[in-house]
Backbone as ProteinMPNN parsed JSONL, in Angstrom:
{"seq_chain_A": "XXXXXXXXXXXXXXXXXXXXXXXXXXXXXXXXXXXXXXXXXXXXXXXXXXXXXXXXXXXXXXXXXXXXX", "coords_chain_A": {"N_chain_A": [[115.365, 99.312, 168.887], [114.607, 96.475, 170.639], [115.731, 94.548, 173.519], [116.105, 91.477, 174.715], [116.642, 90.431, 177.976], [118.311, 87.29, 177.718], [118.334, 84.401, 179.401], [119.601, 82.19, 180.29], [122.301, 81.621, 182.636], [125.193, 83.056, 182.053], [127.241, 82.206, 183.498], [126.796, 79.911, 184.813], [126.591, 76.374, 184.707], [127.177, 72.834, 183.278], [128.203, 70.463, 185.379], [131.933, 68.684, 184.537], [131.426, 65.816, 182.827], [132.636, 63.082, 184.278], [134.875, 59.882, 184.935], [133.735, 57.104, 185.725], [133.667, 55.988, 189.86], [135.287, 53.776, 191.675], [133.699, 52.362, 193.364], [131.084, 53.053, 191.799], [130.998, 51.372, 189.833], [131.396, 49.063, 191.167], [128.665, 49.366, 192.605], [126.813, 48.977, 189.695], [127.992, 46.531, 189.004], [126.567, 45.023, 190.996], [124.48, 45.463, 190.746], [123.279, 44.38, 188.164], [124.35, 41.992, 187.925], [122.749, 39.213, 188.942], [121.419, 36.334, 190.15], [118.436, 35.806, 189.183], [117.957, 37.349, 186.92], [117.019, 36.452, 184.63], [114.214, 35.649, 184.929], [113.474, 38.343, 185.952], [113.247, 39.485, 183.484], [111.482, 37.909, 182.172], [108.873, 38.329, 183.812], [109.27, 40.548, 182.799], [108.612, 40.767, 179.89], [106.191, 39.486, 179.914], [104.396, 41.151, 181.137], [104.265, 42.96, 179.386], [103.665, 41.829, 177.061], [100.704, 41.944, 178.011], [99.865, 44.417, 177.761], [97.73, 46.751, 175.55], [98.417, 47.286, 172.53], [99.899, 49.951, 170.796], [98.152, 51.836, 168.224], [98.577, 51.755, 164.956], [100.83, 53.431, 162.657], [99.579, 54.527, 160.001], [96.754, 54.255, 160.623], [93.846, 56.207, 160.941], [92.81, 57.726, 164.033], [90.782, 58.839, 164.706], [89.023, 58.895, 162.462], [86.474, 57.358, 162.969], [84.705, 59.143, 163.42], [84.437, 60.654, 160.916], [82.295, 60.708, 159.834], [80.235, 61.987, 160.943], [80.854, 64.518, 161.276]], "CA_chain_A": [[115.27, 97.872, 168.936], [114.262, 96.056, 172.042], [116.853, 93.548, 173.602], [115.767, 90.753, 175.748], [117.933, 89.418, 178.244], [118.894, 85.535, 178.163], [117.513, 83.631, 180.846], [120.576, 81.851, 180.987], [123.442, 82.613, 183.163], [127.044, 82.49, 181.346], [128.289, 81.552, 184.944], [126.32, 78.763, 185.61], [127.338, 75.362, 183.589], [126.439, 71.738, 184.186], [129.702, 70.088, 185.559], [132.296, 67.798, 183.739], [131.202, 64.169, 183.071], [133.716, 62.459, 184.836], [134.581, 58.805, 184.637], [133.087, 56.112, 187.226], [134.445, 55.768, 190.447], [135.015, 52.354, 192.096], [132.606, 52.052, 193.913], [130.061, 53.365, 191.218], [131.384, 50.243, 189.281], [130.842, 48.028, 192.329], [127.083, 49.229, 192.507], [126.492, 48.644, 188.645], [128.112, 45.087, 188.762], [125.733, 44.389, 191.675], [123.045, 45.87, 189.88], [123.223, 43.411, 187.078], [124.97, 40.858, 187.969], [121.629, 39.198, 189.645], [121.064, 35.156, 189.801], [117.183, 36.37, 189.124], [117.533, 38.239, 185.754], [115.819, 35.893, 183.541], [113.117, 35.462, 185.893], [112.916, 39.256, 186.098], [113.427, 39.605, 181.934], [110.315, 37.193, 181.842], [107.927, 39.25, 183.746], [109.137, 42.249, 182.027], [108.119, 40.292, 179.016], [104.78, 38.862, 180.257], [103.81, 42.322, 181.363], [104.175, 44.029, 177.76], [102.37, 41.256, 176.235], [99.307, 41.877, 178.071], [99.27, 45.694, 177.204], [97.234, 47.04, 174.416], [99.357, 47.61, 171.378], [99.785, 51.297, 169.982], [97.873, 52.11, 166.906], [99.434, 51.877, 163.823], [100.661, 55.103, 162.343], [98.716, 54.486, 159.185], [95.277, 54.335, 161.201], [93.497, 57.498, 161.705], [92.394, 57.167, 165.228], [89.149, 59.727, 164.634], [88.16, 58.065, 161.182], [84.855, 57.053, 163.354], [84.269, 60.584, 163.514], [84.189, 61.698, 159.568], [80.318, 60.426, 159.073], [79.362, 63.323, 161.784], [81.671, 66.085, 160.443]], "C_chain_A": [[115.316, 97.419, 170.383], [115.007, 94.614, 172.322], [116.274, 92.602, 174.662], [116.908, 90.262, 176.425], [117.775, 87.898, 178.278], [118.558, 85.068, 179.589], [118.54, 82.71, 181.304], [121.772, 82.48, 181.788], [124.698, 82.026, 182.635], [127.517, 81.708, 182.753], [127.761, 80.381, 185.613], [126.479, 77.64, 184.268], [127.151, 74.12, 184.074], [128.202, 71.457, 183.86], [130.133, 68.872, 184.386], [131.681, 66.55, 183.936], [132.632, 63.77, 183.476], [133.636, 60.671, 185.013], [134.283, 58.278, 185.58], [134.147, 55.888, 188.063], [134.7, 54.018, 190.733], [134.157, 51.796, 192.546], [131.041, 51.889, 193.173], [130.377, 52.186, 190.57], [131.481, 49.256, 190.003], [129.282, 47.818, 192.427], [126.459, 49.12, 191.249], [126.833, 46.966, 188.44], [126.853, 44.609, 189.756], [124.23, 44.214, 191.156], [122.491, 44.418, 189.109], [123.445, 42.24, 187.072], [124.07, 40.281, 189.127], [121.408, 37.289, 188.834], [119.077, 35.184, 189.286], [117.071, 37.091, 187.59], [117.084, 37.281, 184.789], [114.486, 35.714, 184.007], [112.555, 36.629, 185.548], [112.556, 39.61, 184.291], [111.821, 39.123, 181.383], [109.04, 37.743, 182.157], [107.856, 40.292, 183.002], [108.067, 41.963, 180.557], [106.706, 40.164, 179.102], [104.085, 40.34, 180.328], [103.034, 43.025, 179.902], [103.595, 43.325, 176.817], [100.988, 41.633, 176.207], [99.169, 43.167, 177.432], [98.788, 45.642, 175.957], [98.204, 47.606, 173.532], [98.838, 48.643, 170.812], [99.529, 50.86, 168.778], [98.862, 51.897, 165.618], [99.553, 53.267, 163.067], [100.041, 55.271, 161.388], [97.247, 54.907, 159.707], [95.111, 55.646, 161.84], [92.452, 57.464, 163.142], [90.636, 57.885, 165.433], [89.026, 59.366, 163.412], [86.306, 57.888, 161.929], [84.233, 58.261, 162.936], [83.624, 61.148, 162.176], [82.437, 61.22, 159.4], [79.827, 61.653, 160.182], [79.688, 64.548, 161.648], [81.036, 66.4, 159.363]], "O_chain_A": [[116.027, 97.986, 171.212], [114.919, 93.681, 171.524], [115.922, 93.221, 175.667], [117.911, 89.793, 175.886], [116.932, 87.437, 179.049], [118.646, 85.647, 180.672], [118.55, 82.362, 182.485], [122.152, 83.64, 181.625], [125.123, 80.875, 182.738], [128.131, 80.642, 182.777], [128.139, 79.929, 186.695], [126.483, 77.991, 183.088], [126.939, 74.053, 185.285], [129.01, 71.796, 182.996], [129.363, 68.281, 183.628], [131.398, 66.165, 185.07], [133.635, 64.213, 182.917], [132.542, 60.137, 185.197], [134.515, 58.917, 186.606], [135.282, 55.65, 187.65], [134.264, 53.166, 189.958], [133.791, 50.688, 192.154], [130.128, 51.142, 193.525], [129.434, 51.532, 191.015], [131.723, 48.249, 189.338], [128.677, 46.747, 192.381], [125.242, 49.146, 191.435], [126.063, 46.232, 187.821], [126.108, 43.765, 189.258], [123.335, 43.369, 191.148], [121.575, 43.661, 189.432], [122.875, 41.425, 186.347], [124.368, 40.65, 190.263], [121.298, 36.984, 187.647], [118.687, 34.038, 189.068], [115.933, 37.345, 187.194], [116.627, 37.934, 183.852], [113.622, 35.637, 183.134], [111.463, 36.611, 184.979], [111.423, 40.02, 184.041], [111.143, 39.688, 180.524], [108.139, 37.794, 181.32], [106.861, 40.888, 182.591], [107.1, 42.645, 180.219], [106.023, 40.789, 178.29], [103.209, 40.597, 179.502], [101.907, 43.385, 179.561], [103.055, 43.848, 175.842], [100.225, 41.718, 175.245], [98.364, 43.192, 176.502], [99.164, 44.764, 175.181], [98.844, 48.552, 173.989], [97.699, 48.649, 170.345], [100.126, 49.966, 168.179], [100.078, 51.98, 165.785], [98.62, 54.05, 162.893], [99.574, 56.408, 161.459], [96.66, 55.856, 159.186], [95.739, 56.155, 162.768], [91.28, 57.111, 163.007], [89.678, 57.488, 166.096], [88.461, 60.437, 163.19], [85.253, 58.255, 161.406], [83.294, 58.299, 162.141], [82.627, 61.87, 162.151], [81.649, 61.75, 158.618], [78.743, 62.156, 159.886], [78.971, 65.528, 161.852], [81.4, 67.365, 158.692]]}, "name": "protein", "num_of_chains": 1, "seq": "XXXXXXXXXXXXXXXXXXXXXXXXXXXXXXXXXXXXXXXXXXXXXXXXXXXXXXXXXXXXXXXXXXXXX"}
């Protein structure tokens, strides 16, 4: 029987989550806390109007196709 080795390494590990420092909770209030966020909320909005709206999952997107198959 033929054994592959693991591509991972036991000794390597992604570190603890650790909780926010102060500072990281200084640059998230700043973040957000923005006299501008409805303004910005509104383009976001305006934007995603104009795009073309995904298919519906019902609709087979190659249907055109079956009269040449």
């Amino acid at each position: 029987m033929l054994r592959v080795k693991s591509l991972i390494n036991p000794q390597m590990y992604a570190p603890a989550l650790n909780s926010l420092r102060q500072r990281d909770w200084k640059a998230l209030i700043e973040l957000f806390d923005r006299d501008d966020c409805d303004e910005i909320e509104a383009d976001i909005n305006k934007n995603l109007h104009l795009r073309t709206p995904e298919p519906c999952w019902e609709d087979d997107p190659f249907d055109f196709l079956r009269e040449f198959l």
